mmCIF file of C-alpha atoms and ligand atoms in Angstrom:
data_model
loop_
_atom_site.group_PDB
_atom_site.id
_atom_site.type_symbol
_atom_site.label_atom_id
_atom_site.label_comp_id
_atom_site.label_asym_id
_atom_site.label_seq_id
_atom_site.Cartn_x
_atom_site.Cartn_y
_atom_site.Cartn_z
ATOM 1 C CA MET R 1 0.000 0.000 0.000
ATOM 2 C CA SER R 2 1.248 3.546 -0.611
ATOM 3 C CA ALA R 3 0.156 7.099 -0.033
ATOM 4 C CA GLU R 4 -2.859 8.326 -2.012
ATOM 5 C CA LEU R 5 -2.285 11.310 -4.315
ATOM 6 C CA VAL R 6 -5.081 13.757 -5.145
ATOM 7 C CA THR R 7 -3.921 16.118 -7.886
ATOM 8 C CA PHE R 8 -5.485 19.376 -9.042
ATOM 9 C CA GLY R 9 -4.459 21.737 -11.845
ATOM 10 C CA CYS R 10 -1.759 21.519 -14.473
ATOM 11 C CA ARG R 11 0.565 18.922 -15.941
ATOM 12 C CA LEU R 12 3.371 20.242 -13.749
ATOM 13 C CA ASN R 13 1.351 19.192 -10.707
ATOM 14 C CA THR R 14 0.769 15.771 -12.297
ATOM 15 C CA ASN R 15 4.514 15.345 -12.758
ATOM 16 C CA GLU R 16 5.218 16.478 -9.195
ATOM 17 C CA SER R 17 2.556 14.180 -7.728
ATOM 18 C CA GLU R 18 4.488 11.302 -9.268
ATOM 19 C CA VAL R 19 7.682 12.542 -7.638
ATOM 20 C CA MET R 20 5.878 12.740 -4.264
ATOM 21 C CA ARG R 21 4.387 9.255 -4.715
ATOM 22 C CA GLY R 22 7.923 7.864 -4.943
ATOM 23 C CA HIS R 23 9.212 9.931 -2.000
ATOM 24 C CA ALA R 24 6.232 8.969 0.203
ATOM 25 C CA GLN R 25 6.606 5.294 -0.693
ATOM 26 C CA ARG R 26 10.322 5.272 0.164
ATOM 27 C CA ALA R 27 9.494 7.068 3.431
ATOM 28 C CA GLY R 28 6.925 4.355 4.251
ATOM 29 C CA LEU R 29 4.047 6.868 4.403
ATOM 30 C CA ASP R 30 1.324 4.302 3.702
ATOM 31 C CA ASP R 31 -1.551 5.960 5.574
ATOM 32 C CA ALA R 32 -1.206 9.411 4.070
ATOM 33 C CA VAL R 33 -3.356 11.320 1.602
ATOM 34 C CA ILE R 34 -1.410 14.022 -0.247
ATOM 35 C CA VAL R 35 -3.543 16.766 -1.811
ATOM 36 C CA ASN R 36 -1.578 18.630 -4.515
ATOM 37 C CA THR R 37 -3.554 21.846 -4.948
ATOM 38 C CA CYS R 38 -3.926 24.538 -7.660
ATOM 39 C CA ALA R 39 -4.456 28.278 -7.152
ATOM 40 C CA VAL R 40 -5.078 29.462 -10.716
ATOM 41 C CA THR R 41 -8.762 30.253 -9.976
ATOM 42 C CA GLY R 42 -10.884 30.763 -6.853
ATOM 43 C CA GLU R 43 -12.890 27.729 -7.962
ATOM 44 C CA ALA R 44 -9.773 25.502 -7.932
ATOM 45 C CA VAL R 45 -9.014 26.528 -4.333
ATOM 46 C CA ARG R 46 -12.666 26.009 -3.289
ATOM 47 C CA GLN R 47 -12.641 22.495 -4.785
ATOM 48 C CA ALA R 48 -9.415 21.638 -2.936
ATOM 49 C CA ARG R 49 -10.926 22.641 0.421
ATOM 50 C CA GLN R 50 -14.106 20.713 -0.325
ATOM 51 C CA THR R 51 -12.068 17.633 -1.250
ATOM 52 C CA ILE R 52 -9.963 17.864 1.912
ATOM 53 C CA ARG R 53 -13.148 17.921 4.054
ATOM 54 C CA ARG R 54 -14.558 14.910 2.203
ATOM 55 C CA ILE R 55 -11.310 12.952 2.581
ATOM 56 C CA ARG R 56 -11.309 13.633 6.339
ATOM 57 C CA ARG R 57 -14.971 12.532 6.654
ATOM 58 C CA GLU R 58 -14.223 9.318 4.777
ATOM 59 C CA ASN R 59 -10.820 8.682 6.446
ATOM 60 C CA PRO R 60 -10.848 9.868 10.082
ATOM 61 C CA GLN R 61 -7.480 8.156 10.795
ATOM 62 C CA LYS R 62 -5.446 9.121 7.743
ATOM 63 C CA THR R 63 -2.701 11.778 7.715
ATOM 64 C CA ILE R 64 -3.764 14.566 5.344
ATOM 65 C CA ILE R 65 -0.902 16.538 3.799
ATOM 66 C CA VAL R 66 -1.712 19.565 1.651
ATOM 67 C CA THR R 67 0.753 20.973 -0.884
ATOM 68 C CA GLY R 68 0.744 22.707 -4.280
ATOM 69 C CA CYS R 69 0.174 26.348 -5.295
ATOM 70 C CA ALA R 70 -2.839 27.030 -3.040
ATOM 71 C CA ALA R 71 -0.862 25.738 -0.038
ATOM 72 C CA GLN R 72 2.204 27.758 -1.096
ATOM 73 C CA THR R 73 0.270 31.025 -1.532
ATOM 74 C CA ASP R 74 -2.086 30.609 1.439
ATOM 75 C CA ALA R 75 -0.369 28.227 3.870
ATOM 76 C CA ASP R 76 -1.909 29.664 7.061
ATOM 77 C CA SER R 77 -5.501 29.183 5.963
ATOM 78 C CA PHE R 78 -4.855 25.528 5.059
ATOM 79 C CA ALA R 79 -2.927 25.000 8.300
ATOM 80 C CA ALA R 80 -5.965 26.434 10.117
ATOM 81 C CA MET R 81 -8.237 23.732 8.676
ATOM 82 C CA PRO R 82 -8.867 21.115 11.421
ATOM 83 C CA GLU R 83 -8.919 18.421 8.724
ATOM 84 C CA VAL R 84 -5.318 19.138 7.717
ATOM 85 C CA ASP R 85 -2.263 17.570 9.450
ATOM 86 C CA ARG R 86 0.581 19.107 7.442
ATOM 87 C CA VAL R 87 1.069 21.907 4.917
ATOM 88 C CA VAL R 88 4.086 21.482 2.613
ATOM 89 C CA GLY R 89 5.444 24.093 0.185
ATOM 90 C CA ASN R 90 6.099 23.657 -3.542
ATOM 91 C CA ILE R 91 9.848 23.354 -3.014
ATOM 92 C CA GLU R 92 9.670 21.141 0.058
ATOM 93 C CA LYS R 93 7.308 18.713 -1.698
ATOM 94 C CA LEU R 94 10.082 17.667 -4.133
ATOM 95 C CA ASP R 95 12.665 17.162 -1.377
ATOM 96 C CA PRO R 96 12.783 13.502 -0.234
ATOM 97 C CA THR R 97 13.824 14.530 3.306
ATOM 98 C CA THR R 98 10.527 16.375 3.724
ATOM 99 C CA TRP R 99 8.780 13.011 3.617
ATOM 100 C CA THR R 100 11.205 11.054 5.813
ATOM 101 C CA ARG R 101 10.930 13.786 8.486
ATOM 102 C CA ILE R 102 7.221 14.590 7.967
ATOM 103 C CA ASP R 103 6.299 13.703 11.557
ATOM 104 C CA SER R 104 8.865 16.065 13.015
ATOM 105 C CA THR R 105 8.487 19.129 10.773
ATOM 106 C CA GLY R 106 5.548 20.803 12.538
ATOM 107 C CA ARG R 107 2.271 21.693 10.843
ATOM 108 C CA LYS R 108 3.800 23.918 8.183
ATOM 109 C CA SER R 109 7.001 23.572 6.116
ATOM 110 C CA VAL R 110 6.650 26.269 3.503
ATOM 111 C CA THR R 111 9.604 28.491 2.596
ATOM 112 C CA ASP R 112 9.868 31.660 0.500
ATOM 113 C CA ILE R 113 9.591 30.350 -3.054
ATOM 114 C CA MET R 114 10.855 33.627 -4.466
ATOM 115 C CA ALA R 115 14.273 32.794 -3.009
ATOM 116 C CA VAL R 116 14.634 29.680 -5.188
ATOM 117 C CA ARG R 117 17.022 30.022 -8.113
ATOM 118 C CA GLN R 118 17.632 26.571 -9.614
ATOM 119 C CA THR R 119 15.506 23.574 -10.523
ATOM 120 C CA ALA R 120 17.066 20.180 -10.045
ATOM 121 C CA MET R 121 15.410 17.412 -12.018
ATOM 122 C CA ALA R 122 13.282 15.226 -9.737
ATOM 123 C CA PRO R 123 13.315 12.129 -11.950
ATOM 124 C CA ILE R 124 10.299 9.857 -12.330
ATOM 125 C CA GLU R 125 9.965 6.313 -13.680
ATOM 126 C CA GLY R 126 6.557 7.000 -15.195
ATOM 127 C CA ILE R 127 3.122 8.460 -14.477
ATOM 128 C CA GLU R 128 0.807 5.989 -12.720
ATOM 129 C CA GLY R 129 -2.261 5.220 -14.853
ATOM 130 C CA ARG R 130 -1.037 7.362 -17.782
ATOM 131 C CA ALA R 131 0.124 6.315 -21.249
ATOM 132 C CA ARG R 132 1.751 9.732 -21.870
ATOM 133 C CA ALA R 133 4.606 10.800 -19.626
ATOM 134 C CA ILE R 134 5.032 14.387 -18.442
ATOM 135 C CA VAL R 135 8.531 15.809 -18.013
ATOM 136 C CA GLN R 136 9.195 19.017 -16.082
ATOM 137 C CA VAL R 137 11.721 21.159 -17.993
ATOM 138 C CA GLN R 138 11.031 24.551 -16.427
ATOM 139 C CA ASN R 139 9.332 25.998 -13.345
ATOM 140 C CA GLY R 140 8.253 29.409 -12.084
ATOM 141 C CA CYS R 141 7.696 32.597 -14.079
ATOM 142 C CA ASP R 142 9.419 35.989 -14.360
ATOM 143 C CA HIS R 143 6.349 37.687 -15.809
ATOM 144 C CA ARG R 144 3.704 39.377 -13.692
ATOM 145 C CA CYS R 145 0.459 39.249 -15.644
ATOM 146 C CA THR R 146 -2.016 41.299 -13.646
ATOM 147 C CA PHE R 147 -4.544 38.477 -13.147
ATOM 148 C CA CYS R 148 -2.134 35.709 -12.237
ATOM 149 C CA VAL R 149 -0.963 34.262 -8.891
ATOM 150 C CA ILE R 150 1.192 31.514 -10.379
ATOM 151 C CA PRO R 151 4.534 33.290 -9.854
ATOM 152 C CA PHE R 152 3.669 33.564 -6.129
ATOM 153 C CA GLY R 153 3.012 29.829 -5.989
ATOM 154 C CA ARG R 154 5.870 28.764 -8.205
ATOM 155 C CA GLY R 155 8.561 31.438 -7.808
ATOM 156 C CA ASN R 156 10.727 32.927 -10.531
ATOM 157 C CA SER R 157 11.612 31.158 -13.761
ATOM 158 C CA ARG R 158 14.255 28.418 -13.651
ATOM 159 C CA SER R 159 15.058 25.569 -16.013
ATOM 160 C CA VAL R 160 16.256 21.963 -15.833
ATOM 161 C CA PRO R 161 19.589 21.457 -17.648
ATOM 162 C CA VAL R 162 19.278 19.900 -21.130
ATOM 163 C CA ASP R 163 21.315 16.784 -20.219
ATOM 164 C CA ASP R 164 19.000 16.050 -17.275
ATOM 165 C CA VAL R 165 15.921 16.389 -19.470
ATOM 166 C CA VAL R 166 17.412 14.046 -22.085
ATOM 167 C CA ALA R 167 18.307 11.498 -19.372
ATOM 168 C CA GLN R 168 14.754 11.673 -17.982
ATOM 169 C CA VAL R 169 13.186 11.165 -21.402
ATOM 170 C CA ARG R 170 15.545 8.234 -22.032
ATOM 171 C CA THR R 171 14.420 6.585 -18.761
ATOM 172 C CA LEU R 172 10.758 7.007 -19.679
ATOM 173 C CA ALA R 173 11.357 5.608 -23.169
ATOM 174 C CA ALA R 174 13.118 2.616 -21.595
ATOM 175 C CA ASN R 175 10.022 2.172 -19.391
ATOM 176 C CA GLY R 176 7.850 1.891 -22.496
ATOM 177 C CA TYR R 177 6.530 5.445 -22.966
ATOM 178 C CA ARG R 178 6.106 6.366 -26.618
ATOM 179 C CA GLU R 179 4.781 9.905 -26.006
ATOM 180 C CA ILE R 180 6.358 12.595 -23.844
ATOM 181 C CA VAL R 181 5.001 16.031 -22.898
ATOM 182 C CA LEU R 182 7.525 18.733 -21.988
ATOM 183 C CA THR R 183 5.948 20.974 -19.388
ATOM 184 C CA GLY R 184 6.565 23.893 -17.066
ATOM 185 C CA VAL R 185 4.927 27.172 -16.112
ATOM 186 C CA ASP R 186 6.407 29.349 -18.892
ATOM 187 C CA ILE R 187 8.303 26.860 -21.079
ATOM 188 C CA THR R 188 9.087 29.397 -23.800
ATOM 189 C CA SER R 189 11.391 31.074 -21.264
ATOM 190 C CA TYR R 190 13.263 27.767 -21.089
ATOM 191 C CA GLY R 191 17.003 28.080 -20.553
ATOM 192 C CA GLU R 192 17.131 31.826 -19.792
ATOM 193 C CA HIS R 193 19.083 31.273 -16.571
ATOM 194 C CA LEU R 194 21.140 28.265 -17.704
ATOM 195 C CA PRO R 195 24.768 28.492 -18.904
ATOM 196 C CA ASP R 196 24.719 29.124 -22.714
ATOM 197 C CA ALA R 197 20.987 29.919 -22.361
ATOM 198 C CA PRO R 198 19.708 27.092 -24.599
ATOM 199 C CA LYS R 199 16.228 27.864 -25.953
ATOM 200 C CA LEU R 200 13.185 25.596 -26.105
ATOM 201 C CA GLY R 201 13.804 24.868 -29.799
ATOM 202 C CA ALA R 202 17.291 23.569 -29.025
ATOM 203 C CA LEU R 203 15.938 21.421 -26.187
ATOM 204 C CA VAL R 204 13.291 19.898 -28.452
ATOM 205 C CA ARG R 205 15.868 19.051 -31.109
ATOM 206 C CA ARG R 206 18.279 17.507 -28.562
ATOM 207 C CA VAL R 207 15.556 15.315 -27.077
ATOM 208 C CA LEU R 208 14.397 14.109 -30.505
ATOM 209 C CA LYS R 209 17.982 13.496 -31.677
ATOM 210 C CA GLU R 210 19.199 11.691 -28.562
ATOM 211 C CA VAL R 211 16.084 9.623 -27.797
ATOM 212 C CA PRO R 212 15.011 8.135 -31.150
ATOM 213 C CA GLU R 213 12.715 5.637 -29.323
ATOM 214 C CA ILE R 214 10.271 8.474 -28.533
ATOM 215 C CA GLU R 215 7.675 8.499 -31.315
ATOM 216 C CA ARG R 216 5.828 11.599 -30.120
ATOM 217 C CA LEU R 217 7.041 14.735 -28.414
ATOM 218 C CA ARG R 218 4.414 17.222 -27.273
ATOM 219 C CA LEU R 219 4.642 20.666 -25.696
ATOM 220 C CA SER R 220 2.367 21.985 -22.984
ATOM 221 C CA SER R 221 0.988 25.518 -23.140
ATOM 222 C CA ILE R 222 3.270 28.198 -24.629
ATOM 223 C CA ASP R 223 3.462 31.987 -24.783
ATOM 224 C CA SER R 224 3.481 32.463 -28.584
ATOM 225 C CA VAL R 225 5.344 35.771 -28.546
ATOM 226 C CA GLU R 226 8.323 34.103 -26.801
ATOM 227 C CA ALA R 227 8.580 31.114 -29.180
ATOM 228 C CA ASP R 228 12.126 30.999 -30.644
ATOM 229 C CA ALA R 229 12.858 30.655 -34.367
ATOM 230 C CA ASP R 230 14.433 27.207 -33.993
ATOM 231 C CA LEU R 231 11.297 25.940 -32.254
ATOM 232 C CA LEU R 232 9.166 27.070 -35.193
ATOM 233 C CA ASP R 233 11.580 25.429 -37.640
ATOM 234 C CA ALA R 234 11.399 22.239 -35.594
ATOM 235 C CA PHE R 235 7.644 22.173 -36.250
ATOM 236 C CA ALA R 236 8.444 22.317 -39.959
ATOM 237 C CA ASP R 237 11.014 19.530 -40.069
ATOM 238 C CA GLU R 238 10.493 17.282 -37.007
ATOM 239 C CA ALA R 239 7.625 14.864 -37.742
ATOM 240 C CA ARG R 240 7.876 13.467 -34.186
ATOM 241 C CA LEU R 241 7.056 16.915 -32.773
ATOM 242 C CA MET R 242 3.280 16.789 -32.506
ATOM 243 C CA PRO R 243 1.230 19.251 -34.640
ATOM 244 C CA HIS R 244 -0.647 20.750 -31.705
ATOM 245 C CA LEU R 245 0.108 23.941 -29.773
ATOM 246 C CA HIS R 246 -1.849 25.295 -26.839
ATOM 247 C CA LEU R 247 -1.438 29.065 -26.675
ATOM 248 C CA SER R 248 -1.736 31.336 -23.669
ATOM 249 C CA LEU R 249 -3.658 34.069 -25.570
ATOM 250 C CA GLN R 250 -5.981 35.220 -22.766
ATOM 251 C CA ALA R 251 -7.819 37.914 -24.810
ATOM 252 C CA GLY R 252 -8.329 39.307 -28.334
ATOM 253 C CA ASP R 253 -8.355 43.029 -27.555
ATOM 254 C CA ASP R 254 -5.127 45.046 -27.390
ATOM 255 C CA LEU R 255 -6.210 47.324 -24.533
ATOM 256 C CA VAL R 256 -7.283 44.309 -22.452
ATOM 257 C CA LEU R 257 -3.974 42.566 -23.280
ATOM 258 C CA LYS R 258 -2.153 45.722 -22.147
ATOM 259 C CA ARG R 259 -4.109 45.816 -18.869
ATOM 260 C CA MET R 260 -3.272 42.110 -18.415
ATOM 261 C CA LYS R 261 0.433 42.975 -18.920
ATOM 262 C CA ARG R 262 0.650 40.393 -21.693
ATOM 263 C CA ARG R 263 3.550 40.679 -24.105
ATOM 264 C CA HIS R 264 1.706 40.107 -27.356
ATOM 265 C CA SER R 265 -0.912 42.007 -29.400
ATOM 266 C CA ARG R 266 -3.938 40.667 -31.240
ATOM 267 C CA ALA R 267 -2.044 41.027 -34.529
ATOM 268 C CA ASP R 268 0.948 39.096 -33.070
ATOM 269 C CA ALA R 269 -1.299 36.170 -32.146
ATOM 270 C CA ILE R 270 -2.926 36.009 -35.568
ATOM 271 C CA ALA R 271 0.428 36.366 -37.370
ATOM 272 C CA PHE R 272 1.963 33.633 -35.189
ATOM 273 C CA CYS R 273 -0.772 31.136 -36.046
ATOM 274 C CA LYS R 274 -0.533 31.933 -39.763
ATOM 275 C CA LYS R 275 3.266 31.563 -39.709
ATOM 276 C CA VAL R 276 3.270 28.227 -37.874
ATOM 277 C CA ARG R 277 0.492 26.933 -40.137
ATOM 278 C CA ARG R 278 2.618 27.757 -43.190
ATOM 279 C CA LEU R 279 5.504 25.785 -41.619
ATOM 280 C CA ARG R 280 3.305 22.872 -40.472
ATOM 281 C CA PRO R 281 -0.009 22.768 -42.375
ATOM 282 C CA ASP R 282 -1.520 20.017 -40.180
ATOM 283 C CA ILE R 283 -1.028 21.986 -36.964
ATOM 284 C CA VAL R 284 -4.005 22.727 -34.692
ATOM 285 C CA PHE R 285 -4.144 25.370 -32.010
ATOM 286 C CA GLY R 286 -5.771 25.418 -28.629
ATOM 287 C CA ALA R 287 -5.841 28.485 -26.437
ATOM 288 C CA ASP R 288 -6.646 29.811 -22.972
ATOM 289 C CA ILE R 289 -8.971 32.838 -23.107
ATOM 290 C CA ILE R 290 -10.358 34.769 -20.149
ATOM 291 C CA ALA R 291 -13.940 36.070 -20.360
ATOM 292 C CA GLY R 292 -14.865 39.198 -18.433
ATOM 293 C CA PHE R 293 -11.453 40.628 -17.528
ATOM 294 C CA PRO R 294 -11.920 43.898 -15.584
ATOM 295 C CA THR R 295 -12.907 46.881 -17.804
ATOM 296 C CA GLU R 296 -13.698 44.567 -20.752
ATOM 297 C CA ASP R 297 -16.719 45.956 -22.638
ATOM 298 C CA GLU R 298 -18.826 44.267 -25.317
ATOM 299 C CA ALA R 299 -16.683 45.510 -28.215
ATOM 300 C CA MET R 300 -13.498 44.282 -26.529
ATOM 301 C CA PHE R 301 -15.098 40.923 -25.814
ATOM 302 C CA THR R 302 -16.225 40.607 -29.413
ATOM 303 C CA ARG R 303 -12.563 40.801 -30.407
ATOM 304 C CA SER R 304 -11.865 37.774 -28.205
ATOM 305 C CA LEU R 305 -14.754 35.925 -29.849
ATOM 306 C CA ASP R 306 -13.451 36.803 -33.323
ATOM 307 C CA LEU R 307 -9.965 35.551 -32.414
ATOM 308 C CA VAL R 308 -11.307 31.972 -32.444
ATOM 309 C CA ALA R 309 -11.897 32.183 -36.193
ATOM 310 C CA GLU R 310 -8.919 34.426 -37.016
ATOM 311 C CA CYS R 311 -6.452 32.045 -35.336
ATOM 312 C CA GLU R 312 -8.527 29.007 -36.368
ATOM 313 C CA LEU R 313 -8.535 27.713 -32.799
ATOM 314 C CA THR R 314 -10.042 24.270 -32.188
ATOM 315 C CA HIS R 315 -9.345 23.406 -28.540
ATOM 316 C CA LEU R 316 -10.541 26.314 -26.401
ATOM 317 C CA HIS R 317 -10.123 26.576 -22.613
ATOM 318 C CA VAL R 318 -12.405 29.339 -21.381
ATOM 319 C CA PHE R 319 -11.803 30.940 -17.984
ATOM 320 C CA PRO R 320 -14.512 33.186 -16.506
ATOM 321 C CA PHE R 321 -12.454 35.942 -14.880
ATOM 322 C CA SER R 322 -11.733 35.083 -11.244
ATOM 323 C CA PRO R 323 -10.196 37.889 -9.138
ATOM 324 C CA ARG R 324 -7.172 36.389 -7.336
ATOM 325 C CA PRO R 325 -6.316 37.986 -3.952
ATOM 326 C CA GLY R 326 -3.322 40.323 -4.104
ATOM 327 C CA THR R 327 -3.281 40.666 -7.913
ATOM 328 C CA PRO R 328 -3.558 44.088 -9.638
ATOM 329 C CA ALA R 329 -6.555 42.841 -11.678
ATOM 330 C CA ALA R 330 -8.481 42.166 -8.453
ATOM 331 C CA ARG R 331 -8.234 45.901 -7.690
ATOM 332 C CA MET R 332 -9.472 46.998 -11.143
ATOM 333 C CA PRO R 333 -13.156 47.903 -11.849
ATOM 334 C CA GLN R 334 -14.824 44.475 -12.117
ATOM 335 C CA VAL R 335 -17.268 43.286 -14.777
ATOM 336 C CA ALA R 336 -20.577 42.129 -13.260
ATOM 337 C CA ARG R 337 -20.627 38.377 -12.496
ATOM 338 C CA PRO R 338 -23.709 37.617 -14.662
ATOM 339 C CA ILE R 339 -21.995 39.290 -17.638
ATOM 340 C CA ILE R 340 -18.784 37.288 -17.012
ATOM 341 C CA LYS R 341 -20.798 34.068 -16.987
ATOM 342 C CA GLU R 342 -22.751 35.022 -20.131
ATOM 343 C CA ARG R 343 -19.572 35.917 -22.019
ATOM 344 C CA ALA R 344 -17.875 32.675 -20.922
ATOM 345 C CA ALA R 345 -20.884 30.734 -22.226
ATOM 346 C CA ARG R 346 -20.720 32.525 -25.614
ATOM 347 C CA LEU R 347 -16.990 31.888 -25.880
ATOM 348 C CA ARG R 348 -17.453 28.188 -25.022
ATOM 349 C CA GLU R 349 -20.151 27.917 -27.653
ATOM 350 C CA LYS R 350 -17.803 29.466 -30.213
ATOM 351 C CA GLY R 351 -15.153 26.973 -29.182
ATOM 352 C CA GLU R 352 -17.529 24.018 -29.424
ATOM 353 C CA THR R 353 -18.561 25.040 -32.932
ATOM 354 C CA ALA R 354 -14.904 25.262 -33.974
ATOM 355 C CA LEU R 355 -14.183 21.865 -32.414
ATOM 356 C CA ARG R 356 -17.145 20.273 -34.203
ATOM 357 C CA ARG R 357 -15.860 21.660 -37.515
ATOM 358 C CA HIS R 358 -12.435 20.112 -36.775
ATOM 359 C CA LEU R 359 -13.955 16.770 -35.740
ATOM 360 C CA HIS R 360 -16.144 16.653 -38.851
ATOM 361 C CA ALA R 361 -13.078 17.125 -41.060
ATOM 362 C CA GLN R 362 -11.454 14.006 -39.544
ATOM 363 C CA VAL R 363 -14.317 11.608 -40.310
ATOM 364 C CA GLY R 364 -13.339 8.955 -42.867
ATOM 365 C CA LYS R 365 -9.603 9.431 -42.245
ATOM 366 C CA THR R 366 -7.210 6.867 -40.725
ATOM 367 C CA LEU R 367 -5.249 8.565 -37.939
ATOM 368 C CA ARG R 368 -2.333 7.585 -35.669
ATOM 369 C CA VAL R 369 -3.712 7.315 -32.135
ATOM 370 C CA LEU R 370 -1.987 6.790 -28.775
ATOM 371 C CA THR R 371 -4.130 4.344 -26.778
ATOM 372 C CA GLU R 372 -4.631 5.167 -23.081
ATOM 373 C CA TYR R 373 -5.994 3.705 -19.819
ATOM 374 C CA ALA R 374 -9.638 4.143 -20.816
ATOM 375 C CA PRO R 375 -11.562 3.593 -24.023
ATOM 376 C CA ILE R 376 -10.022 6.924 -25.112
ATOM 377 C CA GLY R 377 -6.932 7.753 -27.161
ATOM 378 C CA HIS R 378 -5.491 10.905 -28.730
ATOM 379 C CA THR R 379 -4.441 11.717 -32.272
ATOM 380 C CA GLU R 380 -1.245 13.582 -33.146
ATOM 381 C CA GLN R 381 -3.351 16.798 -33.131
ATOM 382 C CA PHE R 382 -4.377 15.936 -29.533
ATOM 383 C CA THR R 383 -7.955 15.212 -30.559
ATOM 384 C CA ALA R 384 -9.691 12.639 -28.365
ATOM 385 C CA VAL R 385 -10.841 9.352 -29.968
ATOM 386 C CA ARG R 386 -13.424 7.109 -28.317
ATOM 387 C CA PHE R 387 -13.137 3.327 -28.694
ATOM 388 C CA ALA R 388 -15.958 0.835 -28.201
ATOM 389 C CA SER R 389 -13.788 -0.913 -25.612
ATOM 390 C CA ALA R 390 -10.485 -0.035 -23.920
ATOM 391 C CA PRO R 391 -7.574 -1.062 -26.166
ATOM 392 C CA ILE R 392 -4.171 -2.102 -24.739
ATOM 393 C CA PRO R 393 -2.789 1.191 -23.384
ATOM 394 C CA GLY R 394 0.428 2.851 -24.490
ATOM 395 C CA ARG R 395 0.471 1.770 -28.138
ATOM 396 C CA ILE R 396 0.348 3.998 -31.232
ATOM 397 C CA ILE R 397 -2.055 2.461 -33.737
ATOM 398 C CA ASP R 398 -3.815 3.351 -37.001
ATOM 399 C CA VAL R 399 -7.471 4.074 -36.340
ATOM 400 C CA HIS R 400 -10.164 4.600 -38.965
ATOM 401 C CA ILE R 401 -12.487 7.421 -37.863
ATOM 402 C CA ALA R 402 -16.160 6.524 -38.303
ATOM 403 C CA GLY R 403 -17.744 9.661 -36.825
ATOM 404 C CA HIS R 404 -17.771 12.050 -33.835
ATOM 405 C CA ASP R 405 -19.989 12.955 -30.876
ATOM 406 C CA GLY R 406 -19.317 16.692 -30.918
ATOM 407 C CA ARG R 407 -16.457 16.362 -28.441
ATOM 408 C CA ARG R 408 -14.535 13.269 -29.523
ATOM 409 C CA LEU R 409 -13.916 11.258 -32.660
ATOM 410 C CA ILE R 410 -15.379 7.749 -32.798
ATOM 411 C CA ALA R 411 -13.143 4.846 -33.824
ATOM 412 C CA ALA R 412 -14.543 2.439 -36.435
HETATM 413 S S1 LIG Q 501 3.145 34.213 -18.043
HETATM 414 FE FE1 LIG Q 501 1.611 35.390 -16.933
HETATM 415 S S2 LIG Q 501 -0.165 34.006 -16.877
HETATM 416 FE FE2 LIG Q 501 1.590 32.755 -17.330
HETATM 417 S S3 LIG Q 501 2.309 32.021 -15.340
HETATM 418 FE FE3 LIG Q 501 3.465 33.876 -15.838
HETATM 419 S S4 LIG Q 501 2.358 35.520 -14.822
HETATM 420 FE FE4 LIG Q 501 0.984 33.757 -14.955
#
């Protein structure tokens, strides 16, 4: 038996939960539940608290340890919860000694994450119950977008040396993984603080060159305006680099982007998508867009709606604006909640229409699909495929597409 992991939020958290699973196992922490929280929205924090209360109700004897970005940014309020035994910071959670000494570290072991300068690779052997392995290449962020608390949960940007990333990918390939996702908080700032400052494009090429067993390399969300030229060229000439990019666009209006302290303009986003599509015609784009950012009026919102078509986005993640405590955006004139909800619904609808158009275009084709631990797989474009029954996980197979259900393709 080993500790139970409950993971919220991003792929980085999924990777780190795997690191903690190993540390907890080696420390013999069999009766613990580790809750790896997210702080990106108020809703994510609310769900974490609700889950902690449920776990305590269902497991009166277990040791409940809370970590992750919500614990890092608001340690005292989690430590004040009677259900919680320990609160562990985002740096401490990756340190094996935290887990061997967990009974003697007091209720809180959370240090100043802004003081952290380097990221050592915390290697993993795999991701339990996943056919796609997630590798952390970067952490933290040097930007300060006005709506975002991530830098306060993750610290400043730091990168894992290229050799360590290659070694990690090699281990995962040896353990049977055919698809790898490179992840971080702001991966397009990869390498900025490393000797020789290697860029993300160089990292991608090194991984593909030195680990030929990996059939698919995927990137997690990127900041398009920071993408380096070599990375774009890699999309043109590396077939094993998957034709799917998730973009952190956030809005389609330049004044809103300025008030968000984003580094790109509407025109930059559109030009980026056109350029990458010229280099890699089969590429598809997903994007994060916030609905109802403070001061956003109907005309500004309409420019976010129009961005879906102008960038030909297919996989949309819509975030109703959520004021995060301590952020500049939380102090700006807020849009009324009902309007935020209504705009988010219109944006989702736009996204669903775009996805349906993409799904419809795949019907009748035979696509390469990675099979996973459910009757679901994913194409190279990261489109979900539903199987009648769960195939053997972790294989890449040719699948004839018979139809779609508006959200997923249906295998013949
Ligand atoms: S780039 Fe902006 S939105 Fe992304 S993590 Fe950094 S501060 Fe947050």
